[in-house]
Each structure stands twice: as structure tokens, then as C-alpha cells.
Short mmCIF file of C-alpha atoms and ligand atoms in Angstrom, two decimals:
data_model
loop_
_atom_site.label_atom_id
_atom_site.label_comp_id
_atom_site.label_asym_id
_atom_site.label_seq_id
_atom_site.Cartn_x
_atom_site.Cartn_y
_atom_site.Cartn_z
CA MET A 1 115.42 105.38 114.45
CA LYS A 2 113.30 107.95 112.71
CA SER A 3 114.89 111.06 111.20
CA ASP A 4 113.16 114.36 111.99
CA ALA A 5 112.41 115.46 108.44
CA PRO A 6 109.40 113.59 107.09
CA LEU A 7 109.82 111.46 104.00
CA LEU A 8 106.35 112.42 102.86
CA GLU A 9 104.09 115.28 103.88
CA VAL A 10 100.53 115.54 102.67
CA ASP A 11 99.41 119.07 103.41
CA ASP A 12 95.77 120.24 103.26
CA LEU A 13 95.00 118.01 100.27
CA HIS A 14 91.64 118.53 98.55
CA VAL A 15 90.58 116.20 95.71
CA GLU A 16 87.24 116.55 93.90
CA PHE A 17 85.48 114.47 91.28
CA HIS A 18 83.16 116.14 88.84
CA THR A 19 80.18 113.83 88.42
CA ARG A 20 76.68 114.11 86.92
CA ASP A 21 75.33 114.42 90.46
CA GLY A 22 77.63 117.34 91.25
CA VAL A 23 81.10 117.76 92.76
CA ALA A 24 82.10 114.84 94.99
CA LYS A 25 84.53 116.05 97.65
CA ALA A 26 86.54 112.85 97.99
CA VAL A 27 89.44 114.31 99.99
CA ASN A 28 88.71 117.37 102.03
CA GLY A 29 91.71 118.96 103.76
CA VAL A 30 93.82 115.93 104.63
CA SER A 31 97.26 116.42 106.23
CA PHE A 32 99.70 113.82 107.56
CA ALA A 33 103.38 112.97 107.50
CA VAL A 34 105.34 109.73 107.22
CA HIS A 35 108.96 109.32 108.30
CA ALA A 36 111.56 106.80 107.15
CA GLY A 37 111.14 103.62 109.17
CA GLU A 38 107.52 104.46 110.08
CA THR A 39 104.39 102.53 109.23
CA LEU A 40 101.29 104.69 108.99
CA ALA A 41 97.93 102.98 108.61
CA VAL A 42 95.23 104.97 106.82
CA LEU A 43 91.93 103.50 107.86
CA GLY A 44 88.38 104.00 106.62
CA GLU A 45 85.36 102.49 104.90
CA SER A 46 85.06 102.63 101.14
CA GLY A 47 84.37 106.20 100.08
CA SER A 48 86.38 107.63 102.99
CA GLY A 49 89.01 109.05 100.63
CA LYS A 50 91.86 106.77 101.68
CA SER A 51 92.52 105.21 98.26
CA VAL A 52 92.05 108.55 96.46
CA THR A 53 94.71 110.02 98.77
CA ALA A 54 97.06 107.14 97.87
CA GLN A 55 96.41 107.62 94.16
CA ALA A 56 97.07 111.36 94.47
CA ILE A 57 100.43 110.61 96.13
CA MET A 58 101.32 108.14 93.37
CA GLY A 59 100.14 110.50 90.63
CA ILE A 60 97.79 107.90 89.17
CA LEU A 61 94.46 109.71 89.60
CA ASP A 62 92.38 109.96 86.45
CA MET A 63 92.29 113.71 85.86
CA PRO A 64 89.58 114.51 84.79
CA PRO A 65 87.20 113.53 86.33
CA ALA A 66 89.44 114.02 89.39
CA ARG A 67 90.90 117.42 90.21
CA ILE A 68 93.37 118.33 92.93
CA ALA A 69 91.71 121.52 94.09
CA ARG A 70 94.25 122.49 96.74
CA GLY A 71 97.16 121.30 98.83
CA ALA A 72 100.68 119.95 98.53
CA ILE A 73 102.28 116.50 98.57
CA ARG A 74 105.94 116.90 99.50
CA PHE A 75 108.29 113.94 99.06
CA GLN A 76 111.73 114.52 100.58
CA GLY A 77 110.80 118.20 100.74
CA ARG A 78 109.76 118.63 97.09
CA ASP A 79 106.15 119.12 96.05
CA LEU A 80 105.15 116.26 93.74
CA LEU A 81 102.21 118.32 92.46
CA GLU A 82 104.60 120.94 91.06
CA MET A 83 106.68 118.39 89.12
CA GLY A 84 106.37 117.56 85.44
CA ALA A 85 105.07 114.16 84.30
CA GLU A 86 108.54 112.79 83.47
CA GLU A 87 110.01 113.70 86.84
CA ARG A 88 107.07 112.12 88.67
CA ARG A 89 107.35 108.99 86.58
CA LYS A 90 110.98 108.62 87.69
CA ILE A 91 110.03 108.93 91.35
CA ARG A 92 107.21 106.41 90.93
CA GLY A 93 108.63 102.90 91.23
CA ARG A 94 112.17 104.00 92.05
CA GLN A 95 111.47 105.99 95.21
CA VAL A 96 107.77 105.50 95.86
CA ALA A 97 106.17 102.16 94.96
CA MET A 98 102.65 100.84 95.31
CA ILE A 99 101.19 97.44 96.11
CA PHE A 100 97.66 96.96 94.83
CA GLN A 101 94.88 94.85 96.29
CA ASP A 102 94.34 92.61 93.30
CA ALA A 103 97.61 90.95 92.32
CA LEU A 104 95.99 88.90 89.55
CA SER A 105 94.91 91.96 87.60
CA ALA A 106 98.08 93.91 88.42
CA LEU A 107 100.30 91.15 86.96
CA ASN A 108 100.40 90.37 83.24
CA PRO A 109 98.82 86.88 82.87
CA VAL A 110 100.77 85.94 79.71
CA LEU A 111 104.25 86.72 81.05
CA SER A 112 106.13 84.65 83.62
CA VAL A 113 106.58 86.28 87.02
CA GLY A 114 110.35 86.05 86.57
CA TYR A 115 110.12 87.97 83.31
CA GLN A 116 107.98 90.67 84.93
CA LEU A 117 110.32 91.03 87.89
CA ALA A 118 113.43 90.99 85.68
CA GLU A 119 111.91 93.67 83.44
CA MET A 120 112.19 96.17 86.31
CA PHE A 121 115.97 95.70 86.29
CA ARG A 122 116.30 95.63 82.50
CA VAL A 123 114.33 98.86 82.09
CA HIS A 124 115.41 100.86 85.12
CA ARG A 125 118.90 99.50 85.81
CA LYS A 126 119.84 98.55 82.21
CA MET A 127 120.90 95.05 83.35
CA SER A 128 121.49 92.15 80.95
CA ARG A 129 118.96 89.30 80.67
CA LYS A 130 121.12 87.00 82.79
CA GLU A 131 121.76 89.57 85.51
CA SER A 132 118.12 90.65 85.67
CA LYS A 133 116.91 87.02 85.92
CA ALA A 134 119.32 86.44 88.82
CA LYS A 135 117.91 89.57 90.50
CA ALA A 136 114.35 88.28 89.95
CA ILE A 137 115.22 85.03 91.75
CA GLU A 138 116.88 87.02 94.54
CA LEU A 139 113.67 89.04 94.97
CA MET A 140 111.51 85.91 94.99
CA ASP A 141 113.78 84.56 97.75
CA LEU A 142 113.49 87.86 99.62
CA VAL A 143 109.69 87.55 99.74
CA LYS A 144 110.02 83.87 100.75
CA ILE A 145 108.64 82.15 97.67
CA PRO A 146 109.67 78.51 98.10
CA ALA A 147 111.89 77.05 95.35
CA ALA A 148 112.26 80.47 93.70
CA LYS A 149 114.81 79.25 91.16
CA ALA A 150 112.53 76.46 89.98
CA ARG A 151 109.45 78.71 89.83
CA VAL A 152 110.91 81.78 88.14
CA ASN A 153 109.39 80.81 84.77
CA ASP A 154 105.91 80.09 86.18
CA PHE A 155 102.96 82.29 85.24
CA PRO A 156 100.85 84.29 87.74
CA HIS A 157 97.91 81.83 87.66
CA GLN A 158 100.23 79.01 88.81
CA PHE A 159 100.71 80.74 92.18
CA SER A 160 98.26 80.91 95.10
CA GLY A 161 96.70 84.26 96.07
CA GLY A 162 99.15 84.72 98.95
CA MET A 163 102.16 83.89 96.74
CA ARG A 164 100.95 86.32 94.06
CA GLN A 165 100.69 89.05 96.67
CA ARG A 166 104.29 88.25 97.70
CA ILE A 167 105.28 88.72 94.05
CA MET A 168 103.57 92.12 94.07
CA ILE A 169 105.59 93.00 97.17
CA ALA A 170 108.75 91.82 95.36
CA MET A 171 107.93 94.09 92.41
CA ALA A 172 107.40 97.04 94.72
CA MET A 173 110.70 96.28 96.51
CA ALA A 174 112.69 95.77 93.30
CA LEU A 175 114.17 99.25 93.05
CA GLU A 176 114.54 99.63 96.83
CA PRO A 177 112.07 102.52 97.20
CA ASP A 178 112.08 104.88 100.19
CA LEU A 179 108.30 104.63 100.56
CA ILE A 180 105.77 101.90 99.79
CA ILE A 181 102.04 102.50 99.64
CA ALA A 182 100.08 99.28 100.10
CA ASP A 183 96.38 99.66 99.21
CA GLU A 184 94.38 96.90 100.94
CA PRO A 185 97.24 94.45 100.27
CA THR A 186 95.62 91.50 102.03
CA THR A 187 91.89 92.02 101.52
CA ALA A 188 91.53 89.24 98.96
CA LEU A 189 93.35 86.67 101.14
CA ASP A 190 92.17 84.37 103.90
CA VAL A 191 92.99 85.30 107.49
CA THR A 192 96.07 83.09 107.99
CA VAL A 193 97.64 84.15 104.70
CA GLN A 194 96.75 87.79 105.50
CA ALA A 195 98.81 87.60 108.67
CA GLN A 196 101.79 86.02 106.84
CA VAL A 197 101.77 88.70 104.12
CA MET A 198 101.45 91.49 106.72
CA ASP A 199 104.35 90.02 108.72
CA LEU A 200 106.47 89.88 105.57
CA LEU A 201 105.70 93.52 104.72
CA ALA A 202 106.52 94.62 108.27
CA GLU A 203 109.77 92.63 108.24
CA LEU A 204 110.92 94.16 104.93
CA GLN A 205 109.90 97.63 106.07
CA ARG A 206 112.11 97.27 109.17
CA GLU A 207 115.02 95.68 107.32
CA PHE A 208 115.11 98.35 104.61
CA HIS A 209 114.05 101.22 106.91
CA MET A 210 111.35 102.29 104.46
CA GLY A 211 108.30 104.39 105.09
CA LEU A 212 105.13 102.34 104.69
CA ILE A 213 101.58 103.60 104.21
CA LEU A 214 99.06 100.86 104.77
CA ILE A 215 95.62 101.66 103.39
CA THR A 216 92.94 99.47 104.91
CA HIS A 217 89.31 99.24 105.98
CA ASP A 218 90.22 96.63 108.60
CA LEU A 219 91.51 97.85 111.95
CA GLY A 220 92.20 94.22 112.89
CA VAL A 221 95.03 93.77 110.36
CA VAL A 222 97.13 96.78 111.35
CA ALA A 223 97.33 96.41 115.13
CA ASP A 224 100.67 94.59 115.13
CA VAL A 225 102.38 96.38 112.27
CA ALA A 226 101.47 100.10 112.32
CA ASP A 227 103.19 102.79 114.39
CA ASN A 228 100.52 105.42 113.85
CA ILE A 229 97.01 105.46 112.46
CA VAL A 230 94.89 108.09 110.78
CA VAL A 231 91.18 107.33 110.56
CA MET A 232 89.32 108.86 107.62
CA TYR A 233 85.63 109.51 107.22
CA ALA A 234 83.93 111.31 104.30
CA GLY A 235 87.22 112.68 102.99
CA ARG A 236 88.59 114.01 106.27
CA ILE A 237 90.82 112.72 109.05
CA VAL A 238 88.63 112.25 112.12
CA GLU A 239 91.24 110.75 114.43
CA ARG A 240 94.99 110.27 114.44
CA ALA A 241 96.98 108.47 117.11
CA PRO A 242 99.83 106.09 117.85
CA VAL A 243 98.37 102.63 117.27
CA HIS A 244 98.32 101.46 120.90
CA ALA A 245 96.71 104.69 122.16
CA LEU A 246 94.00 104.42 119.53
CA TYR A 247 93.15 100.84 120.52
CA LYS A 248 93.23 101.62 124.23
CA THR A 249 91.41 104.95 124.31
CA PRO A 250 89.81 105.98 121.01
CA ALA A 251 88.94 109.69 120.96
CA HIS A 252 86.26 109.59 118.26
CA PRO A 253 82.93 107.69 118.18
CA TYR A 254 83.61 106.49 114.62
CA THR A 255 86.86 104.84 115.77
CA MET A 256 84.97 103.33 118.71
CA GLY A 257 82.49 101.83 116.26
CA LEU A 258 85.28 100.40 114.11
CA LEU A 259 86.94 98.84 117.16
CA GLU A 260 83.67 97.29 118.31
CA SER A 261 83.17 95.69 114.91
CA ILE A 262 86.48 93.74 115.00
CA PRO A 263 85.75 90.01 115.56
CA ARG A 264 87.12 88.81 118.93
CA LEU A 265 87.89 85.23 119.89
CA ASP A 266 86.96 85.86 123.55
CA LEU A 267 83.45 86.94 122.55
CA LYS A 268 82.63 83.80 120.56
CA GLY A 269 78.92 83.39 119.87
CA GLN A 270 78.08 87.06 120.41
CA ASP A 271 76.81 89.29 117.59
CA LEU A 272 79.31 91.80 116.27
CA ALA A 273 78.41 95.44 116.80
CA ALA A 274 78.17 97.25 113.48
CA ILE A 275 78.10 100.99 112.86
CA LYS A 276 74.53 101.75 111.81
CA GLY A 277 73.83 103.43 108.46
CA LEU A 278 76.09 104.02 105.49
CA PRO A 279 78.88 106.44 104.66
CA PRO A 280 77.51 109.63 103.06
CA ASN A 281 77.22 110.45 99.39
CA LEU A 282 80.26 112.65 98.80
CA THR A 283 78.27 115.11 96.68
CA ARG A 284 76.03 115.73 99.71
CA ILE A 285 78.18 115.48 102.82
CA PRO A 286 76.06 116.19 105.93
CA ALA A 287 76.50 119.61 107.53
CA GLY A 288 78.39 119.87 110.81
CA CYS A 289 80.12 116.61 111.76
CA ALA A 290 79.76 114.35 108.70
CA PHE A 291 79.39 111.33 111.00
CA HIS A 292 76.41 112.82 112.89
CA PRO A 293 73.62 110.81 111.14
CA ARG A 294 75.34 107.58 112.31
CA CYS A 295 76.68 108.68 115.67
CA PRO A 296 75.02 107.33 118.84
CA TYR A 297 76.25 110.37 120.81
CA VAL A 298 75.05 113.13 118.46
CA GLN A 299 74.05 116.49 120.04
CA ASP A 300 72.69 119.69 118.47
CA ILE A 301 76.15 121.22 118.09
CA CYS A 302 77.21 118.24 115.94
CA ARG A 303 74.60 119.07 113.27
CA ALA A 304 75.57 122.75 113.21
CA GLU A 305 79.36 122.96 113.58
CA THR A 306 82.10 120.95 111.88
CA PRO A 307 84.55 119.88 114.57
CA PRO A 308 88.14 120.63 113.55
CA LEU A 309 90.87 118.00 113.99
CA GLN A 310 92.23 119.23 117.28
CA SER A 311 95.11 118.05 119.42
CA VAL A 312 94.15 115.71 122.18
CA THR A 313 95.63 117.02 125.40
CA GLY A 314 95.76 116.11 129.06
CA GLU A 315 96.95 112.66 130.08
CA GLN A 316 96.75 111.43 126.52
CA VAL A 317 99.05 114.14 125.21
CA SER A 318 101.12 113.17 122.19
CA PRO A 319 102.10 115.04 119.05
CA HIS A 320 100.35 112.33 117.07
CA ARG A 321 97.00 112.47 118.83
CA GLY A 322 94.11 114.38 117.40
CA SER A 323 90.34 114.03 117.17
CA ALA A 324 87.65 115.77 115.12
CA CYS A 325 84.83 115.29 117.62
CA HIS A 326 83.22 117.98 119.76
CA PHE A 327 83.18 115.45 122.59
CA TRP A 328 86.67 113.96 122.41
CA LYS A 329 87.26 114.65 126.12
CA GLU A 330 84.14 112.64 127.02
CA ALA A 331 85.29 109.87 124.69
CA LEU A 332 88.65 109.71 126.45
CA ASP A 333 87.34 109.82 130.00
CA GLY A 334 84.78 107.13 129.19
CA SER A 335 81.64 109.24 129.74
CA ILE A 336 80.63 108.29 126.20
CA GLY A 337 81.46 105.06 124.51
CA ARG A 338 82.82 102.72 127.15
FE1 SF4 B 401 79.39 112.14 117.18
FE2 SF4 B 401 79.09 114.74 117.56
FE3 SF4 B 401 81.48 113.66 117.87
FE4 SF4 B 401 80.41 113.87 115.46
S1 SF4 B 401 81.03 115.55 116.79
S2 SF4 B 401 81.42 112.11 116.27
S3 SF4 B 401 78.26 113.51 115.89
S4 SF4 B 401 79.64 113.23 119.11
#
């Protein structure tokens, strides 16, 4: 069950980076909400603004060069951007935790994983050494590390990539946060291990009724775990939808391109369709629809007018559905794309 009040609301967020080439508009008016018990996937290529959005929520952006030019990030109704550093630090880890892509560099190589997990309880919960070690083993069990008790004194390099990512999940779960942000949590893993780690995350999210934001460039990994998806391109949301609606009837040509580039077992031997071209330089975002230089359905209006993210209506109506394409109706009725 989802409560009505969102856990997190990102409202008209603008983040810029001041570079030698000019101002890079990394996040350009992004708004979304996440409720307790909901998994939201934030999808996009590198440079789409998805990770910068996550870092802004966590308060870990390097400022400068980054600058939050506008917007609000409300967590349980309170604007994180208005809080002092100490108050934000308390929320980070205890109420909002993050899982990074690269577990090996996120873990300290010279400390045992048990020590690093136990430290969370010693520092934040003031537990004794014995109590905190027992909690570390409990967490390792929770994330299904075999023989947790025997391995608690092992170092990060003694675990496989998948097991290390489970340890990162354990660290994020340690203080039972309300919201976890996982930034490409399975990118470094092979496909089978990816699926196991995703299943574990989804299972814990359901069991603890947390909000989960899953940042990814890979539409294939979120199909079974996300409730809703926002698709980002050049710092903006170009489509948002419940996951099944997005797979069935995408309402934006960029989403169509991403779906066509997912490998499929039933099309063995066929070349994968790739979206032509590259994402734009964020200091020189194309006028009109930023996707127009790569879009197979581009028209004159696309070069001149920026399509707003508008609600998708008609048969596909849903409070979650929106598309920033002048031709979303044609996308939905199949006159472009399919
Ligand atoms: Fe393509 Fe035009 Fe839609 Fe942009 S607005 S995605 S260029 S059809």
C-alpha cells in the first residue's frame, strides 16, 4: 500500500556546472515524486542528468563547480536544500541511503567487511563492539551472503563482485532508511548476477516498505522491479509512465529507441537497433526538442519549439503518464514508431 503523501518530491530542479566551455545545464527542470513502497526507475544515457539528480538528492554534489540554480527537493515534506549541512548529514544514511555502482572503490580495502558494517552501528547507534559485530552478521545474512558468520572478518577483495554489491546493499540497509537511491547498482556485474542482485533489492524494498530510486541506463534490468519509470534526456524528463505502459506503448521516440536496443532472445542472430548519434554537449543543447538531431521522426516544429512534458490522455490516461514529444499521440496510436 502506498500512502498519499510522497516520501520524496523533486520539484523543478535545475543543476548547472560551470566549465571552461560554458555553463553545462545538467538538470533542467526535473520534477518527480516517490512514495513509500514504490520503486521508481530513472533511465537515461550518460550525460542525461540522472546521476546528477541522485547526487543532488543525497547532497553529495561538488559545489562548485556544480550549482543548484533552482528548485526544491522535499523529503517527508521538508526541503533538503534549505537545511544546514549537519541536518542533511543526519538524514543521509539514516533516512536516505545510496548504493554506488562500484562496490570495490566504495568499500575500504584495508578493513574487513564486518568492521565496516559494524561501524555503522557503533557510530550511529552507539552499540558496543560485540553488539555491532552481531548486527553486521545479521545484515550479511539479510543480503544472503553464505556463511556470514565465518566470513565477517574477510576483506572486500575476498568477495566476488556480486557479493561485494550485496555488502553495499547491506550497508545501505543498516540504519533501515526510508529511501534508497541505487545508482547503476548492477552495471559492473554479469547478467545472471545482475538479476540476483536486482531481485534481492526488490525483495528488501518490499519487505521494508522503502522507497527505491533505481538509476540506470539499461531498460532491460528494471522491467521486473520498477513500478514507474522516468526517462531522462539532456537534463530533462522526456517520458514518465508506469513500467508496463511504457514497455507496451512508449509515447516518446527516444524511449522507443531504448526499447529497440534491448537484446531479445527471440531475435537471436539479428542486429540490435541502436539510436543513431550521441547525446548532446550540455553546454550546447540543441534548440527545440533536444532529441531532434537523433530522432527519425523529426519535423520542422521539433527544431523550433521545445515540447513540454504533457499528460498523456485518451485511452492511455494515467496520472503517471507524460511525454515531451510534439507527436506523442502518433507514437501511441502507432502512426510513428511501430
Ligand atoms: Fe522526435 Fe520531434 Fe518528438 Fe522530438 S518532438 S522526439 S524530434 S518527433
